[in-house]
Coordinates of C-alpha atoms in Angstrom, one line a residue:
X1 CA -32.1 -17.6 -31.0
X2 CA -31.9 -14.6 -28.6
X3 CA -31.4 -16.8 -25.8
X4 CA -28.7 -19.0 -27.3
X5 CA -27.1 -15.9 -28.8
X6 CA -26.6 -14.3 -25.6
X7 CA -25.4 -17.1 -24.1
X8 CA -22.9 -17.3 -26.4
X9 CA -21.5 -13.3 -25.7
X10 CA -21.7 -14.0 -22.1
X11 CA -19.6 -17.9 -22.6
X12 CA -17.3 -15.5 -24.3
X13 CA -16.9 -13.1 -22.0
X14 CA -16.2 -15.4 -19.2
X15 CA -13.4 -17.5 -21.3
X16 CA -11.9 -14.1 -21.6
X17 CA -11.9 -12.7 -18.1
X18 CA -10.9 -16.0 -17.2
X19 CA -7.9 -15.6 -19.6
X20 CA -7.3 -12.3 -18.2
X21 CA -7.1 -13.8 -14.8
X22 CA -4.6 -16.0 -15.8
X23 CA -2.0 -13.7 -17.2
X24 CA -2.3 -11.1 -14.3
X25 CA -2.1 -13.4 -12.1
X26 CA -0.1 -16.5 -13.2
X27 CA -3.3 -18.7 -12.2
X28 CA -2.5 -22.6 -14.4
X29 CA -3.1 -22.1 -18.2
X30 CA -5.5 -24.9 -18.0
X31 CA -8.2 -22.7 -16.5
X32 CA -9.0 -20.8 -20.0
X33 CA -9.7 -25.1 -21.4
X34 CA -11.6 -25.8 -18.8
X35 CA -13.8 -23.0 -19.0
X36 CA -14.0 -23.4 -22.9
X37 CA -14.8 -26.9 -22.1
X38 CA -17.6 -26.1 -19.8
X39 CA -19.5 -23.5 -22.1
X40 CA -19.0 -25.6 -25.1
X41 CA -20.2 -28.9 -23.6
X42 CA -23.3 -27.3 -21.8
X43 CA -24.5 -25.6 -24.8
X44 CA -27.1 -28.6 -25.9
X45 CA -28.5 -28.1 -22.3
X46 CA -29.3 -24.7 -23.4
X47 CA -30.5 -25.5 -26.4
X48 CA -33.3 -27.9 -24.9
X49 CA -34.0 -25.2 -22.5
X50 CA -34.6 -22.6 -25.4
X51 CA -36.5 -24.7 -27.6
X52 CA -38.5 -27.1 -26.1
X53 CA -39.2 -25.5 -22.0
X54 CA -42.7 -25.6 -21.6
X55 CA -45.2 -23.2 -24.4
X56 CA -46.5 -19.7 -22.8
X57 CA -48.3 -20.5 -20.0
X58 CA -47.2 -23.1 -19.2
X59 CA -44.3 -23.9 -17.2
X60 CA -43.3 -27.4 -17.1
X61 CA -40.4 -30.0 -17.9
X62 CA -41.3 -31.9 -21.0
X63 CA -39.4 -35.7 -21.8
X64 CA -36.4 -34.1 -23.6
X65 CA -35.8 -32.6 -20.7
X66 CA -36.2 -34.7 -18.0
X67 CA -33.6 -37.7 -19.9
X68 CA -31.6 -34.7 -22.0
X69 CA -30.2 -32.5 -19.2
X70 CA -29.0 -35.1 -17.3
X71 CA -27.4 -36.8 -19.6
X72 CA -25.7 -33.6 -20.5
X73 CA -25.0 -32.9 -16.9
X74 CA -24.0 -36.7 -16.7
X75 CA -21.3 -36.5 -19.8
X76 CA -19.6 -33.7 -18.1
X77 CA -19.1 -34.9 -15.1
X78 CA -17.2 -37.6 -16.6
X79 CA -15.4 -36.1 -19.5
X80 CA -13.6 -34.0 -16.0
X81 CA -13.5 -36.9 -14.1
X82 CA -11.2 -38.5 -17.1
X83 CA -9.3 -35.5 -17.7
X84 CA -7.8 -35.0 -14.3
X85 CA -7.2 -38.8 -14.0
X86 CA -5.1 -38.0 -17.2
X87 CA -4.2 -35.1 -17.3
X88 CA -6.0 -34.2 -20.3
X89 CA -6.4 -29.8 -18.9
X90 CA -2.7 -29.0 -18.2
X91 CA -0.6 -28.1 -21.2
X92 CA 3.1 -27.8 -20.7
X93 CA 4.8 -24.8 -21.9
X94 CA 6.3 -25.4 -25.6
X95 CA 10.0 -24.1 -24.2
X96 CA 10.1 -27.3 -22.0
X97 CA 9.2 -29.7 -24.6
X98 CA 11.7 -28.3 -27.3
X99 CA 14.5 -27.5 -25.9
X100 CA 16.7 -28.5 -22.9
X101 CA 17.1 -26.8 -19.7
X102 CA 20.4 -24.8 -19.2
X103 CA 21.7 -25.2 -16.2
X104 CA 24.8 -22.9 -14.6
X105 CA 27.3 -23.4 -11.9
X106 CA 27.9 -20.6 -9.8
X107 CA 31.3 -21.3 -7.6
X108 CA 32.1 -20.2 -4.4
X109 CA 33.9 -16.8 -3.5
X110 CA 37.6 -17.3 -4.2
X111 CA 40.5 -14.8 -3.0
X112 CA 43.9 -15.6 -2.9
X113 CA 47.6 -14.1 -4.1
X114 CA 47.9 -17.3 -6.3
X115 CA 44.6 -16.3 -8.0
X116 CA 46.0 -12.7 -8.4
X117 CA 48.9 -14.0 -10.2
X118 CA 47.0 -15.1 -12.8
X119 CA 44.4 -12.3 -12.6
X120 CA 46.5 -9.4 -11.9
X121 CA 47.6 -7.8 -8.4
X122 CA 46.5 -4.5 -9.3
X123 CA 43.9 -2.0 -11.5
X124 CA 44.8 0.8 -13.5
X125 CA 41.9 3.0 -13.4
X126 CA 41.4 6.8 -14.6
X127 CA 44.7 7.2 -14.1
X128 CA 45.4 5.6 -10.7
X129 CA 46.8 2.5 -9.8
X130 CA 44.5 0.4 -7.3
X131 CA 46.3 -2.5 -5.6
X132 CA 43.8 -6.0 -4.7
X133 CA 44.7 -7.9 -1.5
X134 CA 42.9 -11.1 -0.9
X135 CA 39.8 -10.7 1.6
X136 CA 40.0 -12.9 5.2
X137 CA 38.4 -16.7 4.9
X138 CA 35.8 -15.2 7.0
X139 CA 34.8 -12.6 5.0
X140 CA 35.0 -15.5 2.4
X141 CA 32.7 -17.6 4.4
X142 CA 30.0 -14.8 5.5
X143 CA 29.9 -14.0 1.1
X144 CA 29.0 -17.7 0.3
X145 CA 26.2 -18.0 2.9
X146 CA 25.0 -14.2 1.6
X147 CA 25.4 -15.9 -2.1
X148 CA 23.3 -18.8 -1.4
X149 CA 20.3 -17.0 0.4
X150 CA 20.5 -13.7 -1.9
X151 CA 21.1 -14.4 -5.3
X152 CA 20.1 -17.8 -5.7
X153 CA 16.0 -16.4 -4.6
X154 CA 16.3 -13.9 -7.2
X155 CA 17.9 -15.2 -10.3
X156 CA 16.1 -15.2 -13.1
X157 CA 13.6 -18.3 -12.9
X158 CA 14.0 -19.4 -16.6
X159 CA 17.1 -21.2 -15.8
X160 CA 18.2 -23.9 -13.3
X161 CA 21.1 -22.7 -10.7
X162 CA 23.4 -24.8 -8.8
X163 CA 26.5 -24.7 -6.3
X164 CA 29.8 -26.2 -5.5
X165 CA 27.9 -28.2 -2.8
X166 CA 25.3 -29.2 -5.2
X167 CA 28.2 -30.9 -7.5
X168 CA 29.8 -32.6 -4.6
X169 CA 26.5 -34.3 -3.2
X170 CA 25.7 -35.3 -6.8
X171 CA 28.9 -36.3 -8.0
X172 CA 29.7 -38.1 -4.7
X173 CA 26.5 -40.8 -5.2
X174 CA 28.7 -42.1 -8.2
X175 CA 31.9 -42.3 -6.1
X176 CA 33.6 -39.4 -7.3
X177 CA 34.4 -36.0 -6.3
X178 CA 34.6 -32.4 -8.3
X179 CA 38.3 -31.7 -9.3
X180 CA 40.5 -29.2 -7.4
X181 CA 41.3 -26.4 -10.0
X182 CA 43.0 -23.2 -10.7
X183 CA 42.9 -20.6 -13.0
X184 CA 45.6 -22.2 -15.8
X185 CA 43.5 -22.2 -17.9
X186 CA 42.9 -18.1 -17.9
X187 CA 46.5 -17.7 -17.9
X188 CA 46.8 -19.3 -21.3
X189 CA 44.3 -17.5 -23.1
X190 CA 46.5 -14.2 -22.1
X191 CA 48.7 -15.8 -24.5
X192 CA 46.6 -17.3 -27.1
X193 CA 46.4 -15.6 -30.9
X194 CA 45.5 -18.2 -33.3
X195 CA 43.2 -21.2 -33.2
X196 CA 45.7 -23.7 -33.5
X197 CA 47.1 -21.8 -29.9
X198 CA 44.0 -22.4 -29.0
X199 CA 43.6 -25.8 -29.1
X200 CA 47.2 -26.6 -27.2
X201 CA 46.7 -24.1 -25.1
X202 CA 43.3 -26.0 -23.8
X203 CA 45.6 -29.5 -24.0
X204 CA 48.7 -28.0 -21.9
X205 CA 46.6 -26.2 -19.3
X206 CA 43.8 -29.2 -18.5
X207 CA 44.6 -30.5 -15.8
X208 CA 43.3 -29.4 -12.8
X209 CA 42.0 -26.5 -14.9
X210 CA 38.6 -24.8 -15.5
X211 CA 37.6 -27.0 -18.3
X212 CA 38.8 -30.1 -16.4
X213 CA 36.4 -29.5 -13.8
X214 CA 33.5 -28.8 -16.0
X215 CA 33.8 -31.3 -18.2
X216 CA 34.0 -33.8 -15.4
X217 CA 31.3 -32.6 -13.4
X218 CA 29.4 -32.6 -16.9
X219 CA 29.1 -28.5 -16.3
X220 CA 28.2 -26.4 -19.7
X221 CA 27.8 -23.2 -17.8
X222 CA 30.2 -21.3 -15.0
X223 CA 30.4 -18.6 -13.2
X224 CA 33.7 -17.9 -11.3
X225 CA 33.2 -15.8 -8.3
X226 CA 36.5 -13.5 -7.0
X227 CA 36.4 -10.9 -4.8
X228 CA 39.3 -8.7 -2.9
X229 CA 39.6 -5.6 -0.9
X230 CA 41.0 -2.3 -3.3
X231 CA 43.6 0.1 -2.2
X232 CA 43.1 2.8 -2.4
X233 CA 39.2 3.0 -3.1
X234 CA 37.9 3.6 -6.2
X235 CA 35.8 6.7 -6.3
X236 CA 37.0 7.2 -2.4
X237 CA 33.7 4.9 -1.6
X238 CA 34.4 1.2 -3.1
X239 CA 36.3 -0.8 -0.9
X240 CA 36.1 -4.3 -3.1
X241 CA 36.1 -5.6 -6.4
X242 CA 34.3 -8.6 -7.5
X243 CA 35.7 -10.1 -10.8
X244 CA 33.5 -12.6 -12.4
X245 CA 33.9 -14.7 -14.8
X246 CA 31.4 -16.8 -17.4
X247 CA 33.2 -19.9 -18.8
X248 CA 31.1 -22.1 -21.5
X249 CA 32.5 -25.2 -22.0
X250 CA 30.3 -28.3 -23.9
X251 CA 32.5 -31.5 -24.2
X252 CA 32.5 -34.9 -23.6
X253 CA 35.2 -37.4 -22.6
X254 CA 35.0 -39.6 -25.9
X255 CA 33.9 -42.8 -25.3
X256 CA 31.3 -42.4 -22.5
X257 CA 28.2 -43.9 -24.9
X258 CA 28.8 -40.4 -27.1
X259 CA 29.8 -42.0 -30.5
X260 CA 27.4 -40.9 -32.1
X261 CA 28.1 -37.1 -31.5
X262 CA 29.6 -35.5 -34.6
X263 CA 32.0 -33.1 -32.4
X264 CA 33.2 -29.9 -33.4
X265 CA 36.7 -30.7 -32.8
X266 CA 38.7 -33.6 -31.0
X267 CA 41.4 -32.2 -27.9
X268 CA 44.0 -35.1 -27.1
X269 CA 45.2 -34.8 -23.2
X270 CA 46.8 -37.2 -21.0
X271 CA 43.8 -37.9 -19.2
X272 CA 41.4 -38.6 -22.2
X273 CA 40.3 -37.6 -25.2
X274 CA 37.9 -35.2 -25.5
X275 CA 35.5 -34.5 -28.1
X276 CA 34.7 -30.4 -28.0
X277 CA 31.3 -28.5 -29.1
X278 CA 31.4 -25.3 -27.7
X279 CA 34.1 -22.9 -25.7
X280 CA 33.5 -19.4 -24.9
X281 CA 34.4 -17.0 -21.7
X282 CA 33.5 -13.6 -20.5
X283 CA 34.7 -11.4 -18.0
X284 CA 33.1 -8.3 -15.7
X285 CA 34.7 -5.9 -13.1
X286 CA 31.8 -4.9 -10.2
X287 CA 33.1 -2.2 -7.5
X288 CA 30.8 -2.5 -4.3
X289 CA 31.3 -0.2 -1.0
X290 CA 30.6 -2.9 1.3
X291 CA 30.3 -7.0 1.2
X292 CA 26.3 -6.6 1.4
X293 CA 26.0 -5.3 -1.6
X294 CA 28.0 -8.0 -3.5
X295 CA 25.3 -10.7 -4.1
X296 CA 23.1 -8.2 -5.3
X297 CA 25.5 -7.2 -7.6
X298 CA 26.1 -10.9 -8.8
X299 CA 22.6 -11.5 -9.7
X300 CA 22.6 -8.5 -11.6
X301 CA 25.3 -9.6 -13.3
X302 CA 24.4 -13.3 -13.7
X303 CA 20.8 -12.5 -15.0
X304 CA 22.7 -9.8 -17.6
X305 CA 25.4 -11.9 -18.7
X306 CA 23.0 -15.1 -19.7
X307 CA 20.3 -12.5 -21.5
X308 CA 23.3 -11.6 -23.5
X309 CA 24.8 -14.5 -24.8
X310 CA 21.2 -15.5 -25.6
X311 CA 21.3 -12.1 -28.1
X312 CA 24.5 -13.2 -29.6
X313 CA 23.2 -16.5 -30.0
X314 CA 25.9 -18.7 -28.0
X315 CA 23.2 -20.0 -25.6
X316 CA 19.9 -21.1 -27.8
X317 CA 16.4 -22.1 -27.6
X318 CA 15.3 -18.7 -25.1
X319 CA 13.4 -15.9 -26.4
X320 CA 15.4 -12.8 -26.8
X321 CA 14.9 -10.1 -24.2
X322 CA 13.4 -7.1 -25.9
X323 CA 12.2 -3.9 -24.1
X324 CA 11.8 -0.4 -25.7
X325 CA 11.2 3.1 -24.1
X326 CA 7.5 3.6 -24.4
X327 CA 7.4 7.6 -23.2
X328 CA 9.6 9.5 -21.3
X329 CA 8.0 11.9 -18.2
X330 CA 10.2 14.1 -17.0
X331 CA 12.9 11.6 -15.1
X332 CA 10.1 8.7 -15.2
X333 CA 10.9 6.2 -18.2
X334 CA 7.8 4.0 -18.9
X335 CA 9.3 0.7 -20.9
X336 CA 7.5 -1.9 -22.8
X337 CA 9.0 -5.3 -22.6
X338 CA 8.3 -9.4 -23.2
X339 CA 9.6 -10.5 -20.3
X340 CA 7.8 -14.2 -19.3
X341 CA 10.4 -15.3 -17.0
X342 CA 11.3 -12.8 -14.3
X343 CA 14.0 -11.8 -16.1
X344 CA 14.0 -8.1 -15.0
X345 CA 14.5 -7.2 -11.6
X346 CA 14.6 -4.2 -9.1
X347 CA 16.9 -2.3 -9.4
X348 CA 18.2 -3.6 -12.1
X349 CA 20.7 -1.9 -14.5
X350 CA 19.5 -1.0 -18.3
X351 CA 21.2 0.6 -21.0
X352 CA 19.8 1.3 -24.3
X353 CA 21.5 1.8 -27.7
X354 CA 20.2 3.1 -31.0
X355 CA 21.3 2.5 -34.4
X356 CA 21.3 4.5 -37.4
X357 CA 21.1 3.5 -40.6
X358 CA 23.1 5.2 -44.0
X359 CA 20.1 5.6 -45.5
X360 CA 16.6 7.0 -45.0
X361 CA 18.1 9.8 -43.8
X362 CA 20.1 8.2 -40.9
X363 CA 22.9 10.4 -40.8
X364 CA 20.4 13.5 -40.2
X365 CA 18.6 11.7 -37.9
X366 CA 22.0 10.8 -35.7
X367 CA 23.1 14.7 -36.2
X368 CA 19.6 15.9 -34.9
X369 CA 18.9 13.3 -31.7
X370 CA 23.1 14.0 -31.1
X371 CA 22.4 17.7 -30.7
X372 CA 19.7 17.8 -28.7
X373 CA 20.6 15.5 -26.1
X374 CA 23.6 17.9 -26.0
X375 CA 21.3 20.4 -25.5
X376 CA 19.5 18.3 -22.6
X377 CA 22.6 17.7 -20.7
X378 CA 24.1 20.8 -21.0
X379 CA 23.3 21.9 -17.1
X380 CA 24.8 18.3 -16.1
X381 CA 28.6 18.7 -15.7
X382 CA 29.5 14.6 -15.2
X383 CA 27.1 14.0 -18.4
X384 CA 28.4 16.2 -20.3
X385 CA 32.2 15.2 -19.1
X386 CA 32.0 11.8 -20.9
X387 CA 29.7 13.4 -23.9
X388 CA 32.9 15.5 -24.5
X389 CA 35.3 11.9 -23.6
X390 CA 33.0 10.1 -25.8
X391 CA 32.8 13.1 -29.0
X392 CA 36.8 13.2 -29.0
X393 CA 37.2 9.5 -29.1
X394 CA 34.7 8.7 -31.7
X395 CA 34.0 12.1 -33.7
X396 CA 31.0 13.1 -32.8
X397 CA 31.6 16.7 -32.8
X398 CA 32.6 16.3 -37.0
X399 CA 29.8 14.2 -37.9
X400 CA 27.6 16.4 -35.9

């Protein structure tokens, strides 16, 4: 019993270092079954050993022995043998077997006074007027190659990424080619206030538009790349502006073997008809002093924008990023997260809100953490700038 009862701590032991291993270091999951595999399987080995090894003595291999071990031995050896040649040891994660992979479009740079018509020639911000002027179609040239070798490497690796170039090579094997769009289909939604404009608005503006050109090139998820030079710059440093754009469109030309989809809503263009599931858009504003900084600044963005329409639940079937402040040293933040996928990345942006509650003594609670974080700031003239900006605009000051 001793014997077999320390074997059994030490088997343990191993499948959990081995375990260990694997989450450190991202060795294959099918490690940890393998090992299980081995320490179960071996045990009658042991248990021959134990029991029936020679008497005190006397040190010699009895019958059981000689035909039991290797037999043991044997059985392994095969049992391995048929699970790679089947591959019974590697266990696919559950995310890829239940749900589909999202997949998002990120366009190439685009600058041009046609855009800005659409997009607006200039920025009103604290106060002063900025004017945008298209960058050169160098500059425009030197941001895709920077896009394609910068942020594509280190976007989040939950998702699959893909470019203009990607849609022409794969769209050109069935004969086709991407459509050539504009920004129409923004330029409605400037003027859209009930569903019903909605709708007409997505009819009038389709051709050539946004939604044309996803639908087509069977795109669910966009990103929409501008960038221009701003005059003057903003905070006397910030020479461009990159103003993205996140368009989620899921549709289907009707009749392309999809009659069985029970659509949300049915769009009749000139083109088609077009059998609608999902339409959503999103919009950011990212100063930079310099082009270099730019696809840094998109992946931020990209990797933030997706985790967030994951929370509000337009994009499903991803675990929800969660990370929490676990202490707080001095100006050293410690934060406990679940993030599997690479999601978080140097450098990287984060913001963190807390709610309060009416009761349990929520209001109390707000009033005390409101006044001393006044009390933390107080020696920190920009903080305390938009704490004042921020009590006027939303009464902090009377509820404190």
């Amino acid at each position: 019993p001793q014997i077999i009862g320390s074997y059994i701590i030490a088997g343990t032991s191993l499948v959990l270092f081995i375990d260990w291993l694997v989450a450190r270091y991202d060795f294959p999951q099918y490690y940890v079954t393998l090992a299980l595999f081995g320490i179960i399987s071996i045990l009658p080995s042991v248990i021959i050993l134990a029991y029936f090894h020679g008497t005190p003595g006397k040190d010699e291999w009895t019958r059981i022995e000689k035909i039991g071990i290797p037999t043991n031995i044997l059985f392994i050896a095969v049992m391995l043998f048929i699970g790679f040649i089947y591959d019974f040891w590697k266990i696919s994660p559950v995310i890829e077997e239940a749900f589909p992979v999202e997949i998002f479009f990120i366009s190439n740079v685009r600058s041009s006074n046609e855009d800005l018509i659409i997009l607006d020639e200039t920025l009103e911000i604290d106060g002063t007027t900025h004017l945008l002027k298209p960058i050169s179609d160098e500059k425009i040239m030197i941001l895709n190659g920077k896009i394609l070798s910068k942020t594509f490497p280190v976007l989040n690796n939950q998702f699959k990424y893909t470019s203009y170039s990607d849609i022409v090579n794969k769209m050109a094997k069935g004969g086709t080619l991407p459509v050539v769009y504009d920004y129409r289909w923004q330029e409605q939604l400037k003027l859209i206030n009930e569903s019903d404009d909605f709708k007409k608005g997505i009819i009038d503006s389709y051709v050539g538009s946004t939604n044309q050109f996803q639908i087509e090139s069977d795109i669910h998820n966009a990103f929409y790349i501008n960038v221009y030079e701003i005059e003057p710059p903003v905070d006397e440093i910030n020479n461009y502006v990159m103003l993205p754009f996140f368009h989620r469109t899921i549709g289907d030309i009707i009749g392309e073997n999809n009659e069985s989809i029970n659509y949300l809503d049915t769009l009749y263009t000139d083109l088609y008809d077009i059998g609608i599931l999902q339409v959503a858009e999103g919009m950011g504003q990212l100063f930079s002093h310099s082009l270099d900084e730019i696809p840094y600044q998109l992946a931020h963005y990209v990797n933030g924008t997706i985790q967030q329409w994951i929370n509000m639940g337009y994009i499903s079937g991803y675990k929800q990023l969660q990370i929490g402040i676990s202490a707080i040293n001095n100006d050293k933040v410690v934060i406990k997260h679940n993030d599997d996928y690479n999601r978080l990345k140097n450098n990287m942006i984060l913001s963190v809100n807390r709610e309060y509650q009416s009761d349990h003594n929520g209001q109390e609670r707000f009033r005390t953490d409101l006044l001393n974080y006044q009390k933390a700031i107080k020696n920190n003239d920009s903080l305390m700038i938009i704490f004042n900006e921020m009590a006027d605009v939303n009464g902090f000051t009377q509820t404190a």
